[in-house]
């Protein structure tokens, strides 16, 4: 399977949780400390860590440690790549995967 589909599936999987979607929305305004993110939710710190690990592991979010706190920000390149991928699979283009397959009668569609 094409790597772009596998990588994007990981991003979609990370974004299936409403809390993670809200975290991405919060980070769209800029870098935030974990403590600031935690204040917005009624979750424990370990639960926030789990969400942040999922977002970091898929590459959508960057984390940097400063003292005892971790600061998170969106990985702008990953966000743009994901937007481009979503656009590419929802637009009929000359290199669309549907143009690669053959119908049952043997003619290209």
mmCIF file with all atom_site columns, C-alpha atoms in Angstrom:
data_model
loop_
_atom_site.group_PDB
_atom_site.id
_atom_site.type_symbol
_atom_site.label_atom_id
_atom_site.label_alt_id
_atom_site.label_comp_id
_atom_site.label_asym_id
_atom_site.label_entity_id
_atom_site.label_seq_id
_atom_site.pdbx_PDB_ins_code
_atom_site.Cartn_x
_atom_site.Cartn_y
_atom_site.Cartn_z
_atom_site.occupancy
_atom_site.B_iso_or_equiv
_atom_site.pdbx_formal_charge
_atom_site.auth_seq_id
_atom_site.auth_comp_id
_atom_site.auth_asym_id
_atom_site.auth_atom_id
_atom_site.pdbx_PDB_model_num
ATOM 1   C CA . UNK A 1 1   ? 0.000   0.000  0.000   1.00 0.00 ? 1   UNK A CA 1
ATOM 2   C CA . UNK A 1 2   ? 1.203   3.494  -0.799  1.00 0.00 ? 2   UNK A CA 1
ATOM 3   C CA . UNK A 1 3   ? 3.025   5.152  2.120   1.00 0.00 ? 3   UNK A CA 1
ATOM 4   C CA . UNK A 1 4   ? 0.954   8.343  1.840   1.00 0.00 ? 4   UNK A CA 1
ATOM 5   C CA . UNK A 1 5   ? -2.215  6.375  2.640   1.00 0.00 ? 5   UNK A CA 1
ATOM 6   C CA . UNK A 1 6   ? -0.608  4.579  5.582   1.00 0.00 ? 6   UNK A CA 1
ATOM 7   C CA . UNK A 1 7   ? 0.776   7.802  7.078   1.00 0.00 ? 7   UNK A CA 1
ATOM 8   C CA . UNK A 1 8   ? -2.490  9.680  6.619   1.00 0.00 ? 8   UNK A CA 1
ATOM 9   C CA . UNK A 1 9   ? -4.462  6.812  8.156   1.00 0.00 ? 9   UNK A CA 1
ATOM 10  C CA . UNK A 1 10  ? -2.375  7.297  11.301  1.00 0.00 ? 10  UNK A CA 1
ATOM 11  C CA . UNK A 1 11  ? -3.310  10.978 11.348  1.00 0.00 ? 11  UNK A CA 1
ATOM 12  C CA . UNK A 1 12  ? -6.991  10.181 10.903  1.00 0.00 ? 12  UNK A CA 1
ATOM 13  C CA . UNK A 1 13  ? -6.761  7.634  13.728  1.00 0.00 ? 13  UNK A CA 1
ATOM 14  C CA . UNK A 1 14  ? -5.164  10.202 16.053  1.00 0.00 ? 14  UNK A CA 1
ATOM 15  C CA . UNK A 1 15  ? -7.934  12.671 15.221  1.00 0.00 ? 15  UNK A CA 1
ATOM 16  C CA . UNK A 1 16  ? -10.833 10.312 15.990  1.00 0.00 ? 16  UNK A CA 1
ATOM 17  C CA . UNK A 1 17  ? -11.028 11.538 19.575  1.00 0.00 ? 17  UNK A CA 1
ATOM 18  C CA . UNK A 1 18  ? -12.979 14.790 20.170  1.00 0.00 ? 18  UNK A CA 1
ATOM 19  C CA . UNK A 1 19  ? -10.513 15.890 22.869  1.00 0.00 ? 19  UNK A CA 1
ATOM 20  C CA . UNK A 1 20  ? -7.624  15.558 20.423  1.00 0.00 ? 20  UNK A CA 1
ATOM 21  C CA . UNK A 1 21  ? -9.519  17.566 17.838  1.00 0.00 ? 21  UNK A CA 1
ATOM 22  C CA . UNK A 1 22  ? -10.062 20.302 20.429  1.00 0.00 ? 22  UNK A CA 1
ATOM 23  C CA . UNK A 1 23  ? -6.367  20.208 21.347  1.00 0.00 ? 23  UNK A CA 1
ATOM 24  C CA . UNK A 1 24  ? -5.398  20.673 17.695  1.00 0.00 ? 24  UNK A CA 1
ATOM 25  C CA . UNK A 1 25  ? -7.857  23.575 17.518  1.00 0.00 ? 25  UNK A CA 1
ATOM 26  C CA . UNK A 1 26  ? -6.269  25.133 20.610  1.00 0.00 ? 26  UNK A CA 1
ATOM 27  C CA . UNK A 1 27  ? -2.775  24.718 19.173  1.00 0.00 ? 27  UNK A CA 1
ATOM 28  C CA . UNK A 1 28  ? -3.829  26.448 15.955  1.00 0.00 ? 28  UNK A CA 1
ATOM 29  C CA . UNK A 1 29  ? -3.478  29.706 17.942  1.00 0.00 ? 29  UNK A CA 1
ATOM 30  C CA . UNK A 1 30  ? 0.134   28.903 18.874  1.00 0.00 ? 30  UNK A CA 1
ATOM 31  C CA . UNK A 1 31  ? 2.303   26.987 21.302  1.00 0.00 ? 31  UNK A CA 1
ATOM 32  C CA . UNK A 1 32  ? 0.758   26.044 24.635  1.00 0.00 ? 32  UNK A CA 1
ATOM 33  C CA . UNK A 1 33  ? 2.052   24.570 27.854  1.00 0.00 ? 33  UNK A CA 1
ATOM 34  C CA . UNK A 1 34  ? 0.535   21.241 28.864  1.00 0.00 ? 34  UNK A CA 1
ATOM 35  C CA . UNK A 1 35  ? -0.769  22.935 32.006  1.00 0.00 ? 35  UNK A CA 1
ATOM 36  C CA . UNK A 1 36  ? -2.743  25.439 29.880  1.00 0.00 ? 36  UNK A CA 1
ATOM 37  C CA . UNK A 1 37  ? -4.222  22.656 27.767  1.00 0.00 ? 37  UNK A CA 1
ATOM 38  C CA . UNK A 1 38  ? -5.111  20.659 30.875  1.00 0.00 ? 38  UNK A CA 1
ATOM 39  C CA . UNK A 1 39  ? -7.048  23.603 32.365  1.00 0.00 ? 39  UNK A CA 1
ATOM 40  C CA . UNK A 1 40  ? -9.463  23.473 29.432  1.00 0.00 ? 40  UNK A CA 1
ATOM 41  C CA . UNK A 1 41  ? -10.449 19.826 29.996  1.00 0.00 ? 41  UNK A CA 1
ATOM 42  C CA . UNK A 1 42  ? -11.912 17.787 32.836  1.00 0.00 ? 42  UNK A CA 1
ATOM 43  C CA . UNK A 1 43  ? -9.290  15.062 32.453  1.00 0.00 ? 43  UNK A CA 1
ATOM 44  C CA . UNK A 1 44  ? -6.284  13.935 34.463  1.00 0.00 ? 44  UNK A CA 1
ATOM 45  C CA . UNK A 1 45  ? -2.695  14.738 33.563  1.00 0.00 ? 45  UNK A CA 1
ATOM 46  C CA . UNK A 1 46  ? -2.000  11.097 32.566  1.00 0.00 ? 46  UNK A CA 1
ATOM 47  C CA . UNK A 1 47  ? -4.992  11.206 30.202  1.00 0.00 ? 47  UNK A CA 1
ATOM 48  C CA . UNK A 1 48  ? -3.687  14.425 28.645  1.00 0.00 ? 48  UNK A CA 1
ATOM 49  C CA . UNK A 1 49  ? -0.272  12.796 28.268  1.00 0.00 ? 49  UNK A CA 1
ATOM 50  C CA . UNK A 1 50  ? -1.905  9.889  26.432  1.00 0.00 ? 50  UNK A CA 1
ATOM 51  C CA . UNK A 1 51  ? -3.660  12.282 24.025  1.00 0.00 ? 51  UNK A CA 1
ATOM 52  C CA . UNK A 1 52  ? -0.495  14.291 23.450  1.00 0.00 ? 52  UNK A CA 1
ATOM 53  C CA . UNK A 1 53  ? 1.520   11.124 22.797  1.00 0.00 ? 53  UNK A CA 1
ATOM 54  C CA . UNK A 1 54  ? -0.966  10.106 20.100  1.00 0.00 ? 54  UNK A CA 1
ATOM 55  C CA . UNK A 1 55  ? -0.768  13.532 18.462  1.00 0.00 ? 55  UNK A CA 1
ATOM 56  C CA . UNK A 1 56  ? 3.028   13.622 18.654  1.00 0.00 ? 56  UNK A CA 1
ATOM 57  C CA . UNK A 1 57  ? 3.476   10.023 17.464  1.00 0.00 ? 57  UNK A CA 1
ATOM 58  C CA . UNK A 1 58  ? 1.537   10.699 14.259  1.00 0.00 ? 58  UNK A CA 1
ATOM 59  C CA . UNK A 1 59  ? 3.683   13.786 13.668  1.00 0.00 ? 59  UNK A CA 1
ATOM 60  C CA . UNK A 1 60  ? 0.906   16.358 13.854  1.00 0.00 ? 60  UNK A CA 1
ATOM 61  C CA . UNK A 1 61  ? 2.158   17.958 17.088  1.00 0.00 ? 61  UNK A CA 1
ATOM 62  C CA . UNK A 1 62  ? 5.634   18.825 18.341  1.00 0.00 ? 62  UNK A CA 1
ATOM 63  C CA . UNK A 1 63  ? 6.544   18.847 22.014  1.00 0.00 ? 63  UNK A CA 1
ATOM 64  C CA . UNK A 1 64  ? 9.482   20.516 23.700  1.00 0.00 ? 64  UNK A CA 1
ATOM 65  C CA . UNK A 1 65  ? 10.461  20.261 27.338  1.00 0.00 ? 65  UNK A CA 1
ATOM 66  C CA . UNK A 1 66  ? 11.317  23.375 29.301  1.00 0.00 ? 66  UNK A CA 1
ATOM 67  C CA . UNK A 1 67  ? 12.018  22.727 32.958  1.00 0.00 ? 67  UNK A CA 1
ATOM 68  C CA . UNK A 1 68  ? 9.266   20.516 34.306  1.00 0.00 ? 68  UNK A CA 1
ATOM 69  C CA . UNK A 1 69  ? 6.736   21.575 31.650  1.00 0.00 ? 69  UNK A CA 1
ATOM 70  C CA . UNK A 1 70  ? 6.190   20.440 28.087  1.00 0.00 ? 70  UNK A CA 1
ATOM 71  C CA . UNK A 1 71  ? 5.139   22.953 25.467  1.00 0.00 ? 71  UNK A CA 1
ATOM 72  C CA . UNK A 1 72  ? 3.206   21.786 22.432  1.00 0.00 ? 72  UNK A CA 1
ATOM 73  C CA . UNK A 1 73  ? 2.759   23.258 18.980  1.00 0.00 ? 73  UNK A CA 1
ATOM 74  C CA . UNK A 1 74  ? 1.393   22.129 15.647  1.00 0.00 ? 74  UNK A CA 1
ATOM 75  C CA . UNK A 1 75  ? 3.859   20.717 13.150  1.00 0.00 ? 75  UNK A CA 1
ATOM 76  C CA . UNK A 1 76  ? 2.961   23.122 10.350  1.00 0.00 ? 76  UNK A CA 1
ATOM 77  C CA . UNK A 1 77  ? 4.507   20.962 7.611   1.00 0.00 ? 77  UNK A CA 1
ATOM 78  C CA . UNK A 1 78  ? 2.559   17.893 8.766   1.00 0.00 ? 78  UNK A CA 1
ATOM 79  C CA . UNK A 1 79  ? -0.641  19.967 8.909   1.00 0.00 ? 79  UNK A CA 1
ATOM 80  C CA . UNK A 1 80  ? -0.089  21.256 5.358   1.00 0.00 ? 80  UNK A CA 1
ATOM 81  C CA . UNK A 1 81  ? 0.806   17.779 4.067   1.00 0.00 ? 81  UNK A CA 1
ATOM 82  C CA . UNK A 1 82  ? -2.393  16.406 5.647   1.00 0.00 ? 82  UNK A CA 1
ATOM 83  C CA . UNK A 1 83  ? -4.491  19.184 4.093   1.00 0.00 ? 83  UNK A CA 1
ATOM 84  C CA . UNK A 1 84  ? -2.924  18.453 0.701   1.00 0.00 ? 84  UNK A CA 1
ATOM 85  C CA . UNK A 1 85  ? -3.586  14.728 1.085   1.00 0.00 ? 85  UNK A CA 1
ATOM 86  C CA . UNK A 1 86  ? -7.230  15.300 2.022   1.00 0.00 ? 86  UNK A CA 1
ATOM 87  C CA . UNK A 1 87  ? -7.637  17.602 -0.949  1.00 0.00 ? 87  UNK A CA 1
ATOM 88  C CA . UNK A 1 88  ? -5.983  15.071 -3.269  1.00 0.00 ? 88  UNK A CA 1
ATOM 89  C CA . UNK A 1 89  ? -8.293  12.197 -2.281  1.00 0.00 ? 89  UNK A CA 1
ATOM 90  C CA . UNK A 1 90  ? -11.436 14.328 -2.549  1.00 0.00 ? 90  UNK A CA 1
ATOM 91  C CA . UNK A 1 91  ? -10.670 15.876 -5.936  1.00 0.00 ? 91  UNK A CA 1
ATOM 92  C CA . UNK A 1 92  ? -10.862 14.299 -9.375  1.00 0.00 ? 92  UNK A CA 1
ATOM 93  C CA . UNK A 1 93  ? -7.406  14.802 -10.880 1.00 0.00 ? 93  UNK A CA 1
ATOM 94  C CA . UNK A 1 94  ? -5.503  13.331 -13.815 1.00 0.00 ? 94  UNK A CA 1
ATOM 95  C CA . UNK A 1 95  ? -3.437  11.136 -11.474 1.00 0.00 ? 95  UNK A CA 1
ATOM 96  C CA . UNK A 1 96  ? -6.423  9.950  -9.416  1.00 0.00 ? 96  UNK A CA 1
ATOM 97  C CA . UNK A 1 97  ? -6.242  6.303  -8.314  1.00 0.00 ? 97  UNK A CA 1
ATOM 98  C CA . UNK A 1 98  ? -9.640  5.634  -9.916  1.00 0.00 ? 98  UNK A CA 1
ATOM 99  C CA . UNK A 1 99  ? -8.090  6.212  -13.334 1.00 0.00 ? 99  UNK A CA 1
ATOM 100 C CA . UNK A 1 100 ? -5.553  3.423  -12.727 1.00 0.00 ? 100 UNK A CA 1
ATOM 101 C CA . UNK A 1 101 ? -8.043  0.593  -12.415 1.00 0.00 ? 101 UNK A CA 1
ATOM 102 C CA . UNK A 1 102 ? -9.769  -1.267 -15.176 1.00 0.00 ? 102 UNK A CA 1
ATOM 103 C CA . UNK A 1 103 ? -13.445 -2.076 -15.290 1.00 0.00 ? 103 UNK A CA 1
ATOM 104 C CA . UNK A 1 104 ? -14.699 -5.669 -15.664 1.00 0.00 ? 104 UNK A CA 1
ATOM 105 C CA . UNK A 1 105 ? -14.900 -5.323 -19.437 1.00 0.00 ? 105 UNK A CA 1
ATOM 106 C CA . UNK A 1 106 ? -11.183 -4.592 -19.706 1.00 0.00 ? 106 UNK A CA 1
ATOM 107 C CA . UNK A 1 107 ? -11.532 -0.955 -20.752 1.00 0.00 ? 107 UNK A CA 1
ATOM 108 C CA . UNK A 1 108 ? -9.978  1.886  -18.778 1.00 0.00 ? 108 UNK A CA 1
ATOM 109 C CA . UNK A 1 109 ? -12.526 4.030  -16.987 1.00 0.00 ? 109 UNK A CA 1
#
